[in-house]
Short mmCIF file of C-alpha atoms (C1' of nucleotides) in Angstrom, two decimals:
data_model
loop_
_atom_site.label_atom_id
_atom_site.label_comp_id
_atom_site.label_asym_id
_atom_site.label_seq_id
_atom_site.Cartn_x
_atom_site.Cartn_y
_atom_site.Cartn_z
CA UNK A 17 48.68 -2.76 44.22
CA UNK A 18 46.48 -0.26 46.35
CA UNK A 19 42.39 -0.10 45.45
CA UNK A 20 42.86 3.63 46.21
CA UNK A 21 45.52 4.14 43.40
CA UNK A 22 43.67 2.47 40.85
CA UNK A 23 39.80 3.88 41.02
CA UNK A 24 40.96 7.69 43.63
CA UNK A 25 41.66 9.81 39.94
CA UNK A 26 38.50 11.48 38.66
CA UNK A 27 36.13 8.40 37.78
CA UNK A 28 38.33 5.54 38.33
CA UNK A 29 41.26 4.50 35.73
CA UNK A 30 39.24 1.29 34.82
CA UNK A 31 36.37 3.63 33.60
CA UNK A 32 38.53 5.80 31.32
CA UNK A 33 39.99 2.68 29.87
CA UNK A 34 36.65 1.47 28.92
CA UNK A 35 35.27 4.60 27.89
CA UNK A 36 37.96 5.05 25.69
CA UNK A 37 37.72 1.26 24.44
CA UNK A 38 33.99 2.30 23.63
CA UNK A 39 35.13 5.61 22.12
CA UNK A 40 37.75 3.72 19.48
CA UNK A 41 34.72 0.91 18.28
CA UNK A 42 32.19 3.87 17.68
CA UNK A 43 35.12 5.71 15.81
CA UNK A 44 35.79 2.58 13.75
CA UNK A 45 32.49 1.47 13.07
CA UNK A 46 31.45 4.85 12.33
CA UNK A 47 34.50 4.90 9.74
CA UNK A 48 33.98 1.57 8.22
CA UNK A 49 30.14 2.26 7.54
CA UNK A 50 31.41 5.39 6.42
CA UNK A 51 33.76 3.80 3.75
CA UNK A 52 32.17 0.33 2.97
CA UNK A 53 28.05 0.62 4.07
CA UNK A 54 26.51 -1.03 7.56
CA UNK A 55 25.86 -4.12 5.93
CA UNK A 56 29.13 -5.17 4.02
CA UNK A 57 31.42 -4.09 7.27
CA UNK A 58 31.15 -7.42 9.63
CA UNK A 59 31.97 -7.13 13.47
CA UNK A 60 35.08 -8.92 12.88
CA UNK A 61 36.28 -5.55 11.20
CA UNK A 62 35.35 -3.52 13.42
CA UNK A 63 37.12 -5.06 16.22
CA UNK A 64 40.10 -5.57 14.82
CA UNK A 65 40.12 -1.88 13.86
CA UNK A 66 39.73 -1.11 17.07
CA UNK A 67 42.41 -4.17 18.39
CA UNK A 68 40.12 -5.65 20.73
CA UNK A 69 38.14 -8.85 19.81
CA UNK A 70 34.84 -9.60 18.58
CA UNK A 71 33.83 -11.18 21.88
CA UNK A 72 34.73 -7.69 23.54
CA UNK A 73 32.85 -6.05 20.87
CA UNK A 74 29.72 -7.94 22.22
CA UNK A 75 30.89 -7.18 25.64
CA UNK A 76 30.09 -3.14 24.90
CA UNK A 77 27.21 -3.70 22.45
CA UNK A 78 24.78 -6.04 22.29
CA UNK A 79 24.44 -5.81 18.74
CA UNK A 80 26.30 -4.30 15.56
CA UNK A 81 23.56 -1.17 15.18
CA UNK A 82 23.77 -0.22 19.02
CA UNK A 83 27.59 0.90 18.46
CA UNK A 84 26.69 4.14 16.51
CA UNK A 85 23.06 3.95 17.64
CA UNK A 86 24.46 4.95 21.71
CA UNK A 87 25.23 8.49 20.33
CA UNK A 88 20.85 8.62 19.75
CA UNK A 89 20.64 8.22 23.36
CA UNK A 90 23.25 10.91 24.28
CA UNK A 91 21.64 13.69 22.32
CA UNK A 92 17.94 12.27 23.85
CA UNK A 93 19.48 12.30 27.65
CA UNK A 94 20.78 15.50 27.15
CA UNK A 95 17.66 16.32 25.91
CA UNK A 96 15.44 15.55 28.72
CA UNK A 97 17.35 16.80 31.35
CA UNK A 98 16.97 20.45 29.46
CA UNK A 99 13.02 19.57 29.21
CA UNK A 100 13.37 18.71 33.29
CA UNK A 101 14.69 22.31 33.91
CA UNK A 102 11.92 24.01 32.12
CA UNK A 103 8.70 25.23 34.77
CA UNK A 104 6.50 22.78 35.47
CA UNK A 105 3.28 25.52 34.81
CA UNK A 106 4.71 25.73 31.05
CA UNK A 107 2.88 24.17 28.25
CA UNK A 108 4.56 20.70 27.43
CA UNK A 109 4.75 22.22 23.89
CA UNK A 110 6.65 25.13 24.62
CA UNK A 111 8.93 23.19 26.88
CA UNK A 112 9.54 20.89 24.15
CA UNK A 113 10.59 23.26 21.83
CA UNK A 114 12.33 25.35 23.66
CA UNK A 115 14.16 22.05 25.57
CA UNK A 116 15.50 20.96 22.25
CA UNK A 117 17.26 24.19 21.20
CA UNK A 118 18.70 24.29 24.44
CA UNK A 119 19.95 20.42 23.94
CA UNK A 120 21.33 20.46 20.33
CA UNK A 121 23.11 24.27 21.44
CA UNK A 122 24.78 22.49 23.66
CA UNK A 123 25.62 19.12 22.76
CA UNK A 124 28.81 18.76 21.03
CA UNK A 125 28.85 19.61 17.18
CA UNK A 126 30.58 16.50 16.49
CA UNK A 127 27.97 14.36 18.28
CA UNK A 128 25.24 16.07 16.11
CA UNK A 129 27.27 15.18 13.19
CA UNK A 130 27.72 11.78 13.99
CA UNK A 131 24.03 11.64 14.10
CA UNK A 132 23.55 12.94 10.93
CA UNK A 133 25.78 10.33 8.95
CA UNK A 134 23.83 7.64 11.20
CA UNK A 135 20.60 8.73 9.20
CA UNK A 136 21.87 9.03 6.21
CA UNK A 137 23.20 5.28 6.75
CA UNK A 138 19.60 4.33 7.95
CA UNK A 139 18.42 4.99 4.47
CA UNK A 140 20.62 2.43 2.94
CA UNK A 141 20.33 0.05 5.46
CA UNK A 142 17.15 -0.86 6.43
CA UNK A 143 18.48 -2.57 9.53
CA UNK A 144 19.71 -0.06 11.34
CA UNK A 145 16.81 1.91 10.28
CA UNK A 146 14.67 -0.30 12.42
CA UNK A 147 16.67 -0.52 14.92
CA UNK A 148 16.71 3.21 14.91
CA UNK A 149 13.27 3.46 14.98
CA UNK A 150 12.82 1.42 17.59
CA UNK A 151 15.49 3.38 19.84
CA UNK A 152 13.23 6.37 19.32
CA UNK A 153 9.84 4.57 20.26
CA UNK A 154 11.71 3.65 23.59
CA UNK A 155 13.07 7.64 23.85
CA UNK A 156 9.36 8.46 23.42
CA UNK A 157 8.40 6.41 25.95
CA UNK A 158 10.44 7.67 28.01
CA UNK A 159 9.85 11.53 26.86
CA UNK A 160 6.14 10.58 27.63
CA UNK A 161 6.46 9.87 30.97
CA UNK A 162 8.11 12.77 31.68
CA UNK A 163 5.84 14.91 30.57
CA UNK A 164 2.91 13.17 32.54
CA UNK A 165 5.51 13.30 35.60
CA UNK A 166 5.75 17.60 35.03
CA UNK A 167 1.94 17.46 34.25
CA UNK A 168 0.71 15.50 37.21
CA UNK A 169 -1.19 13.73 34.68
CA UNK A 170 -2.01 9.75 35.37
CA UNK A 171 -0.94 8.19 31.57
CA UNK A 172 -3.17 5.60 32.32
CA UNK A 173 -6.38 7.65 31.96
CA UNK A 174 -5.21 10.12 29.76
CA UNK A 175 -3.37 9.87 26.29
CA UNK A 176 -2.44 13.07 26.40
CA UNK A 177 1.40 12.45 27.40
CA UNK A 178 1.96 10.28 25.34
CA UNK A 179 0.00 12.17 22.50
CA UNK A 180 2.54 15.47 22.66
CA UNK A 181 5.40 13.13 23.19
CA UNK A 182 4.45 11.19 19.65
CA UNK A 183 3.52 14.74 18.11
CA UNK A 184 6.30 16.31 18.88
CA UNK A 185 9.15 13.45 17.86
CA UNK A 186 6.78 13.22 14.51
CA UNK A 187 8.17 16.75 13.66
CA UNK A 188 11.21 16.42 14.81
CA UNK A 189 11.78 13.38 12.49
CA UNK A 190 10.25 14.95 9.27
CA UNK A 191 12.53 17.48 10.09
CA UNK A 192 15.86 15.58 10.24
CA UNK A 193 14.97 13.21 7.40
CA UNK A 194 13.97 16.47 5.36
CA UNK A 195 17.35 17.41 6.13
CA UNK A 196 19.07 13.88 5.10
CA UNK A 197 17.08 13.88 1.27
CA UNK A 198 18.12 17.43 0.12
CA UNK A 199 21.71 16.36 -0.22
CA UNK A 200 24.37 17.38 2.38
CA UNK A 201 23.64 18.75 4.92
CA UNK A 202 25.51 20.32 8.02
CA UNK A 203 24.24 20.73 11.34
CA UNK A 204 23.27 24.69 10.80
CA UNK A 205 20.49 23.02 7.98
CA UNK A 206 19.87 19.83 10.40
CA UNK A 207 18.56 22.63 13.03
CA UNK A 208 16.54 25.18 10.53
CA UNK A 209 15.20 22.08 9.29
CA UNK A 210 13.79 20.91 12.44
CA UNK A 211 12.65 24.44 13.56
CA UNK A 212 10.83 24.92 10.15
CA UNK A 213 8.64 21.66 10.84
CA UNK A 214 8.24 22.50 14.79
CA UNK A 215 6.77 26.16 13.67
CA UNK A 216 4.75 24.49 11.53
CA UNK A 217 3.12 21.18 12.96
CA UNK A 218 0.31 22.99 14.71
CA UNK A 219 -0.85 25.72 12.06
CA UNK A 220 -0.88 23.00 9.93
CA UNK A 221 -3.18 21.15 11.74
CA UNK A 222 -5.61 23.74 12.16
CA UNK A 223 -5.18 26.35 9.92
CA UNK A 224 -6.65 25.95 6.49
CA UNK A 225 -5.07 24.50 4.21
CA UNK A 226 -3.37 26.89 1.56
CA UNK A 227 -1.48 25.20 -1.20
CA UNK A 228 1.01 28.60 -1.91
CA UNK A 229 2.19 28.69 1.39
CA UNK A 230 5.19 27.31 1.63
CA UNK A 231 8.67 28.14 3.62
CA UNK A 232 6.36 30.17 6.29
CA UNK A 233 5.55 32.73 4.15
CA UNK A 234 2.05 32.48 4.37
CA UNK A 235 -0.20 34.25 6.52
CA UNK A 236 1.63 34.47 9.60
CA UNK A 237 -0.67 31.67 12.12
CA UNK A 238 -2.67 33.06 14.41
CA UNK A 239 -0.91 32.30 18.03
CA UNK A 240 -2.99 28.99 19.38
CA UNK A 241 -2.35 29.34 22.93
CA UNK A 242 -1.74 32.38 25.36
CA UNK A 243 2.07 32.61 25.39
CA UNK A 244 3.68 31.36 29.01
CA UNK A 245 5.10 33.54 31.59
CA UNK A 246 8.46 33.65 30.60
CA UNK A 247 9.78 33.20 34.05
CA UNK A 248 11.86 29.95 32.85
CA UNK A 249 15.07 29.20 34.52
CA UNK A 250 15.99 26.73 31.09
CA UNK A 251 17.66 28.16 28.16
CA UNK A 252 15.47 30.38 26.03
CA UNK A 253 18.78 30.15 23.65
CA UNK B 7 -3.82 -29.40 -22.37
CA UNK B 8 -5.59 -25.92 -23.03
CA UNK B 9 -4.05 -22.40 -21.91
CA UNK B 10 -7.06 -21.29 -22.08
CA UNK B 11 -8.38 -23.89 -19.27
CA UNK B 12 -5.99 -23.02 -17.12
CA UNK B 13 -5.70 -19.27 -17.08
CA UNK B 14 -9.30 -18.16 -17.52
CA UNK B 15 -10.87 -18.91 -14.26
CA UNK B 16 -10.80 -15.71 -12.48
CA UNK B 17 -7.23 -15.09 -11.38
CA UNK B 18 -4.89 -17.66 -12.89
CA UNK B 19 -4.76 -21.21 -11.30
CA UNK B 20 -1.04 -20.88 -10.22
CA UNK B 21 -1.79 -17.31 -8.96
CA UNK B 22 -4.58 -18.93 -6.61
CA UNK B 23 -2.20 -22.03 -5.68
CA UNK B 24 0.48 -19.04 -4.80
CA UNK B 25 -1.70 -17.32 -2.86
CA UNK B 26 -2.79 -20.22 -0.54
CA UNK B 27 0.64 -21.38 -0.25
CA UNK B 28 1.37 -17.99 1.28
CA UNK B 29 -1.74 -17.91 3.37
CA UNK B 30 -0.31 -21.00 4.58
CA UNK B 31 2.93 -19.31 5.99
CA UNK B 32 0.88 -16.50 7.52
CA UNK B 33 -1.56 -18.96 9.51
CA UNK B 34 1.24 -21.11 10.68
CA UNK B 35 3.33 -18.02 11.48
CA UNK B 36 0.98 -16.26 13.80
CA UNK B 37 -0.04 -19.88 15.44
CA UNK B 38 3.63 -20.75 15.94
CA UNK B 39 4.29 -17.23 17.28
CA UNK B 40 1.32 -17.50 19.33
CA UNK B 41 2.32 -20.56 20.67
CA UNK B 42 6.00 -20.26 21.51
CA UNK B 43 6.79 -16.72 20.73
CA UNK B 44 8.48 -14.80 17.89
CA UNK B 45 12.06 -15.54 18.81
CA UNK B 46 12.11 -19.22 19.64
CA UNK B 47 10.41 -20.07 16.32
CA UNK B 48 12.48 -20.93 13.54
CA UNK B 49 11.94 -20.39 10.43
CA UNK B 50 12.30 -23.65 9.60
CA UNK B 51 9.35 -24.83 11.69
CA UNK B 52 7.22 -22.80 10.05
CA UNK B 53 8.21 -23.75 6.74
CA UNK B 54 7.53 -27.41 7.83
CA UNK B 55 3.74 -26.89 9.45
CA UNK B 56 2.86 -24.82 5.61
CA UNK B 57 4.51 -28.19 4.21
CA UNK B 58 6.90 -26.03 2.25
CA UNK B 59 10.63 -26.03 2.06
CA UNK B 60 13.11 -23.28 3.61
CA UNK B 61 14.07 -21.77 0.07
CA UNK B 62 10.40 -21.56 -0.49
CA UNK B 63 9.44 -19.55 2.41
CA UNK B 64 12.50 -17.20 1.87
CA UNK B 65 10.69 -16.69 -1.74
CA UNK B 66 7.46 -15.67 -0.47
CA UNK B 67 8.72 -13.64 2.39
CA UNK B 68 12.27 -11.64 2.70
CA UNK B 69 12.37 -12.17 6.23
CA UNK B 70 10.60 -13.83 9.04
CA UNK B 71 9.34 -10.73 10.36
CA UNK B 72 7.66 -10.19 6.88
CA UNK B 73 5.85 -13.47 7.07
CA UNK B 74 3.18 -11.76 9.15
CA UNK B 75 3.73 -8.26 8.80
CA UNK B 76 2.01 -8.28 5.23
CA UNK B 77 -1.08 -8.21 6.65
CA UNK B 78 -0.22 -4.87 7.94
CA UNK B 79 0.34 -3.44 4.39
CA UNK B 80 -2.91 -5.19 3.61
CA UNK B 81 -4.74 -2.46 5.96
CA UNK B 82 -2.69 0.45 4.94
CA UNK B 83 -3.57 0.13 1.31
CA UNK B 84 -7.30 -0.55 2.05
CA UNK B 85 -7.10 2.85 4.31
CA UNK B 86 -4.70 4.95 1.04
CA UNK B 87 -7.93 3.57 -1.44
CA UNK B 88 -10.71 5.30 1.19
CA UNK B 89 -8.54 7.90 1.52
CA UNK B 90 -8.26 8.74 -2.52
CA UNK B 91 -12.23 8.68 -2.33
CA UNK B 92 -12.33 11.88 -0.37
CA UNK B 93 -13.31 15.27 -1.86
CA UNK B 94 -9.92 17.13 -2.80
CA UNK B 95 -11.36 20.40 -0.98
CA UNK B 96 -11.53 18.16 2.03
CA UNK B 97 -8.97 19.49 4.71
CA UNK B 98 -6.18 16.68 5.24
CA UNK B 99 -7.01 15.63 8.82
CA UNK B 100 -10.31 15.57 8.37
CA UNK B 101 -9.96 13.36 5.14
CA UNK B 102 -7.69 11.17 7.26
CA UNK B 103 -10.12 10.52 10.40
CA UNK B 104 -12.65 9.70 7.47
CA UNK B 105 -11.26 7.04 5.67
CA UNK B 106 -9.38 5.49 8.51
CA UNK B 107 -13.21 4.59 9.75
CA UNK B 108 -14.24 3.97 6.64
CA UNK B 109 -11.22 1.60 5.78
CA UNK B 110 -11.68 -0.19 9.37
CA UNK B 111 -15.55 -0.41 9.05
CA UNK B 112 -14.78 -2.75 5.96
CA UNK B 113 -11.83 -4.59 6.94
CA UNK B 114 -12.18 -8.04 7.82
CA UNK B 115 -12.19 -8.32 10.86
CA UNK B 116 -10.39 -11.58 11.18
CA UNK B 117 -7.63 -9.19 9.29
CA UNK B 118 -7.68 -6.20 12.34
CA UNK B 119 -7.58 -9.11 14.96
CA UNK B 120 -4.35 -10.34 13.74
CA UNK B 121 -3.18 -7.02 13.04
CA UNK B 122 -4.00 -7.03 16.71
CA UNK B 123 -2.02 -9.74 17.83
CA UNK B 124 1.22 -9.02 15.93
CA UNK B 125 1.56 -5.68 18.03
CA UNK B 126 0.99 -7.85 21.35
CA UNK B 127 3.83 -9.92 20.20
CA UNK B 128 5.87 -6.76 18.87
CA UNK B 129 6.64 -6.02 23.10
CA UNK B 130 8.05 -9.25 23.54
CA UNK B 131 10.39 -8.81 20.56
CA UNK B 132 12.37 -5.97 19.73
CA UNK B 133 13.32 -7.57 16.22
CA UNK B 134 9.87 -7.46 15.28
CA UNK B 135 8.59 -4.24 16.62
CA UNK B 136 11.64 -2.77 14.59
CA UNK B 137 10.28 -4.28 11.60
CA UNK B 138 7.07 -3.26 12.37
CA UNK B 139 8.21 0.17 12.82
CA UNK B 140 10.38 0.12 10.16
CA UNK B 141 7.04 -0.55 7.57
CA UNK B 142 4.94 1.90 9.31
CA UNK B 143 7.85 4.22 8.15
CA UNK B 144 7.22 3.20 4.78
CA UNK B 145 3.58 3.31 4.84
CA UNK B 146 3.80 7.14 6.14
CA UNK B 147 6.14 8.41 3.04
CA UNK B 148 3.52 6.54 0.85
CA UNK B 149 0.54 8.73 2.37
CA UNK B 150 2.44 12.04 2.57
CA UNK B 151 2.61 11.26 -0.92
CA UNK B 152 -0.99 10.87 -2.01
CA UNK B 153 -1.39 13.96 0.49
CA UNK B 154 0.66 16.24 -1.13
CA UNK B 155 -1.02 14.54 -4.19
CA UNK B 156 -4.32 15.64 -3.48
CA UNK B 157 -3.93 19.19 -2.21
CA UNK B 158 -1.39 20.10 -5.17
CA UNK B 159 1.52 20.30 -2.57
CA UNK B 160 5.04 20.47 -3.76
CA UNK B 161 6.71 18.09 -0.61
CA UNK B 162 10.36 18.85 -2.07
CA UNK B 163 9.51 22.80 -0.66
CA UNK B 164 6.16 22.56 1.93
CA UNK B 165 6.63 20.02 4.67
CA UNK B 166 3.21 20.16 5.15
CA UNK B 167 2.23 16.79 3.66
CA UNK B 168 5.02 14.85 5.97
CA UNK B 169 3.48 16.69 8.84
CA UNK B 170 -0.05 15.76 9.07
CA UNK B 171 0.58 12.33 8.07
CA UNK B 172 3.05 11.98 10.75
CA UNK B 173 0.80 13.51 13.16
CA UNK B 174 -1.60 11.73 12.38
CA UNK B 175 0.22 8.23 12.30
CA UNK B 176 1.45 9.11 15.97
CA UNK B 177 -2.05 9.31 17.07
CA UNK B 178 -3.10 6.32 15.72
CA UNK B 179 -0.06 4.39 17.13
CA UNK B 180 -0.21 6.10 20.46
CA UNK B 181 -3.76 5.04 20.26
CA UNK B 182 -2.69 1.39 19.40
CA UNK B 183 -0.14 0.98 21.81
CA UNK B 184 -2.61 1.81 24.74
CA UNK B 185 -5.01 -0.65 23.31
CA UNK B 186 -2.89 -3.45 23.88
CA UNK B 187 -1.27 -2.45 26.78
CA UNK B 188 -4.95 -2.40 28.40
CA UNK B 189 -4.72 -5.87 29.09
CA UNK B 190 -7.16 -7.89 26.52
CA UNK B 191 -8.22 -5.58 23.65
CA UNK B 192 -11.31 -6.69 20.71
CA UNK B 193 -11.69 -4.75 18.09
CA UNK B 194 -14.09 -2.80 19.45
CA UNK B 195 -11.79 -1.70 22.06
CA UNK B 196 -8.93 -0.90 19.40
CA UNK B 197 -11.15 1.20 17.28
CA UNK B 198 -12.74 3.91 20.32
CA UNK B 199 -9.07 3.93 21.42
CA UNK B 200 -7.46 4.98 18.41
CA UNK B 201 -10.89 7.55 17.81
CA UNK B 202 -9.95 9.11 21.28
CA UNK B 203 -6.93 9.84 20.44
CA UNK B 204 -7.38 11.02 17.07
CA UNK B 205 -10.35 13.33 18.79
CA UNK B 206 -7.88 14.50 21.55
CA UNK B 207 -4.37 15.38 19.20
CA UNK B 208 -5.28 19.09 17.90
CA UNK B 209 -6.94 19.91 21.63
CA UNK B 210 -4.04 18.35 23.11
CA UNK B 211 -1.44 20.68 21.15
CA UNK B 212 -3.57 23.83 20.97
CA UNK B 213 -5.70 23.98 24.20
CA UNK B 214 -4.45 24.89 27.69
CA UNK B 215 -3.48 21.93 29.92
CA UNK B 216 -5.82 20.93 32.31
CA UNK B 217 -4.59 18.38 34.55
CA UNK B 218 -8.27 17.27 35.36
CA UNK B 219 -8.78 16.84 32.31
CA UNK B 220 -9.23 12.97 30.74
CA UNK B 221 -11.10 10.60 28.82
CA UNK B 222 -12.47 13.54 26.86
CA UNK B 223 -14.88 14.75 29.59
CA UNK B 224 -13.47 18.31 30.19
CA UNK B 225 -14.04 21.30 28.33
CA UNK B 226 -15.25 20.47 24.80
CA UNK B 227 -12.38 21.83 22.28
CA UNK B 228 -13.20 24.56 20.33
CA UNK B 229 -13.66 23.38 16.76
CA UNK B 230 -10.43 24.60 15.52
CA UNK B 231 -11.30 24.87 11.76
CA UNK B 232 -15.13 25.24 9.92
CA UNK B 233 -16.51 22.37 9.19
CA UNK B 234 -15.77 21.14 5.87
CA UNK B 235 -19.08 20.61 3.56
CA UNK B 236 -20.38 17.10 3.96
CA UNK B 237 -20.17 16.39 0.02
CA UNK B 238 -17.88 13.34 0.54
CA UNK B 239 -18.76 10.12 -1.34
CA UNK B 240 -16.30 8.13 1.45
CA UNK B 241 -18.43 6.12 4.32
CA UNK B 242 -18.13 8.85 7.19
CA UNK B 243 -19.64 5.64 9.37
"C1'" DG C 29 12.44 -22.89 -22.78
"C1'" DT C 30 10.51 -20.76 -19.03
"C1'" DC C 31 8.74 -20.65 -14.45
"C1'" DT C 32 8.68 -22.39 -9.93
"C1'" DA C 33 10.22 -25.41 -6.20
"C1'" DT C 34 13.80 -28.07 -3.86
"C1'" DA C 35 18.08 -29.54 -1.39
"C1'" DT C 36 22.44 -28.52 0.03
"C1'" DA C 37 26.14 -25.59 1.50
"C1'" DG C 38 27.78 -21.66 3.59
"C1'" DG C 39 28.44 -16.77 5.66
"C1'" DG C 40 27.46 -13.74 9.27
"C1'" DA C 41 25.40 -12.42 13.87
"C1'" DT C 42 24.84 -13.74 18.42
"C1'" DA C 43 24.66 -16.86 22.80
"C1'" DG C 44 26.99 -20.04 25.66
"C1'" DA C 45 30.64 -23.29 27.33
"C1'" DC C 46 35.11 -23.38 28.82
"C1'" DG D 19 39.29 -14.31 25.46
"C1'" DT D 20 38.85 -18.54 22.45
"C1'" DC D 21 35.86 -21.91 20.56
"C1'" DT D 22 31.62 -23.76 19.27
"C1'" DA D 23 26.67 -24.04 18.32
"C1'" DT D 24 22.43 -22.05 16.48
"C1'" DC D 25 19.72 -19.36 13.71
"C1'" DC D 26 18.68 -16.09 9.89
"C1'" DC D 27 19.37 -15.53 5.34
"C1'" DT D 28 21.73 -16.17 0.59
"C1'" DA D 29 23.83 -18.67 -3.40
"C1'" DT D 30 24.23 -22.41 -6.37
"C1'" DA D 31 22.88 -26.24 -8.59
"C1'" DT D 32 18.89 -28.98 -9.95
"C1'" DA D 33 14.47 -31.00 -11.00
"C1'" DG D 34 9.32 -30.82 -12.14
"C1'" DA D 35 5.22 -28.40 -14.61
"C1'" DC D 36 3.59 -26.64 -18.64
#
DNA sequence: GTCTATATAGGGATAGAC
DNA sequence: GTCTATCCCTATATAGAC
């Protein structure tokens, strides 16, 4: 049979196959957990749910968390190429901000959803909670260096990178876990959530400290920085 | 023989044999680790070199990563105690930055130097910096806790308390991380680390970026909030 | 009787041989 | 892709200290 034939299509007919392979064990596992918990569902499950066998399984995922953890890195990618579009003069916090709305408007709903019953798992299994956590440390990493990249900073002399990177994904965190405790939660809540905490990180680091305000009804914080030419090719959204 | 004998020393006799046993497992963890790494030790060996069975160890510790990750929680608390010592009028940062020295100033410092270690052998295992992480998780809810605590802060309505803890924790850990990853680190070296950073967060999020900027010789921040009163009965070092 | 330690057996995840 | 080995961790059954 010809090469041509079988890779020509639109991203080779080997690649579909496996990306739909990959597509029916995140469906399954993400249905199992779902129905019986992480810990409970073994690997043997999952891959017969998905009629492949467990050795395949382990061929696509290294381990049982990373087959509804790969859906993290998604969002994340999606999420720094929107923080790459941004202008490099911007403030890395503005680009941040702004990068993530234009990410999670974006991504598909159902990925965002996904992600949502992946936290909500986390808190039951404390597992894939680390393993979570240590998905994001590498994202931050990552997120880091691209900031000192935009910046022309040198990470190796100055925290700074690194410090807005850690900031920032602090925030976004307390947001999404905020949005996980107060019972269900869609992705319309998932995203106030997160908004709420990112308008509120820095006035609450500098502002005094007033126990009524809540919500952002307070005194409305004084604007920290000069706000940035908005001559921004990116998504304002 | 007499309950009285037995019990009245100064913390039980079989709470003292129980703690040594454990301190046994610690020392022989970190020297096994050190030796031939986290992953290639078994659990087994470890329970041998403490001259204590299998079972035992699993009663002491829930998991292998726990063995030496106690000694993390042993910090944590000392830090939550300096930080209840602070006047309540105290903003939260600045109540923070205080009893983190004040905690560290008193610590052992046999205790930061493993404390040390463990994070050096966190990059060479993923299973262990995920446990790692996964505590440091835990460690953050309890302090958002005692935050909201303190300043009177509902945290089911104000993410407030969340936020400055997880700010806060970011900047240590950034601060951390670069300590190690600076080739050999004392303590000395972990503790002005972790201070720059903690000096250069609010700066870093409210001040213009200057690219020349580093190693805190720039433009001295503006002090972003007045000074609070220096009534504290903490050790401000 | 109660508390604490042990040995043994086994399940489940993952790596490697074939 | 099947089979097997290894390691983490758990369960059960049991024995010593007081």
């Amino acid at each position: 049979m010809s090469v041509i034939t079988m890779e020509a299509a639109d991203g080779g007919l080997r690649e579909r196959k496996k990306a739909r392979t990959r597509e029916a064990l995140v469906d399954a596992a993400l249905r199992l957990f779902a129905e019986q918990g992480f810990g409970p569902t073994t690997t043997e499950e999952i891959a017969a749910a998905a009629d492949v066998s467990q050795r395949t399984l382990f061929r696509y995922f290294p381990t049982k968390e990373d087959i509804i953890l790969d859906v993290q890195d998604e969002i994340e990618e999606a999420f720094r190429l929107k923080l790459a579009a941004r202008p490099a003069a911007e403030h890395p916090v503005d680009s941040l901000i702004t990068a993530l709305t234009a990410a999670w408007s974006e991504v598909d709903a159902s990925v965002l959803n996904a992600h949502l019953r992946i936290m909500r798992l986390s808190d039951e299994s404390p597992k894939l909670l680390a393993a979570h956590l240590q998905r994001s440390a590498v994202n931050l990493d990552l997120l880091a260096s691209l900031i000192a990249h935009r910046t022309g900073t040198d990470t190796a002399e100055d925290p700074r990178p690194e410090l807005v990177a850690a900031a920032f994904g602090s925030a976004v965190h307390v947001g999404i876990v905020r949005c996980c405790r107060s019972g269900r939660g869609g992705v319309d809540d998932l995203v106030s959530s997160v908004n709420h905490c990112l308008e509120l990180l820095i006035p609450t680091l500098t502002e005094p400290w007033d126990a009524d305000r809540r919500a952002g009804r307070g005194a409305a914080p004084r604007a920290p920085r000069p706000a940035p030419p908005a001559d921004g090719p990116g998504t304002p959204a």
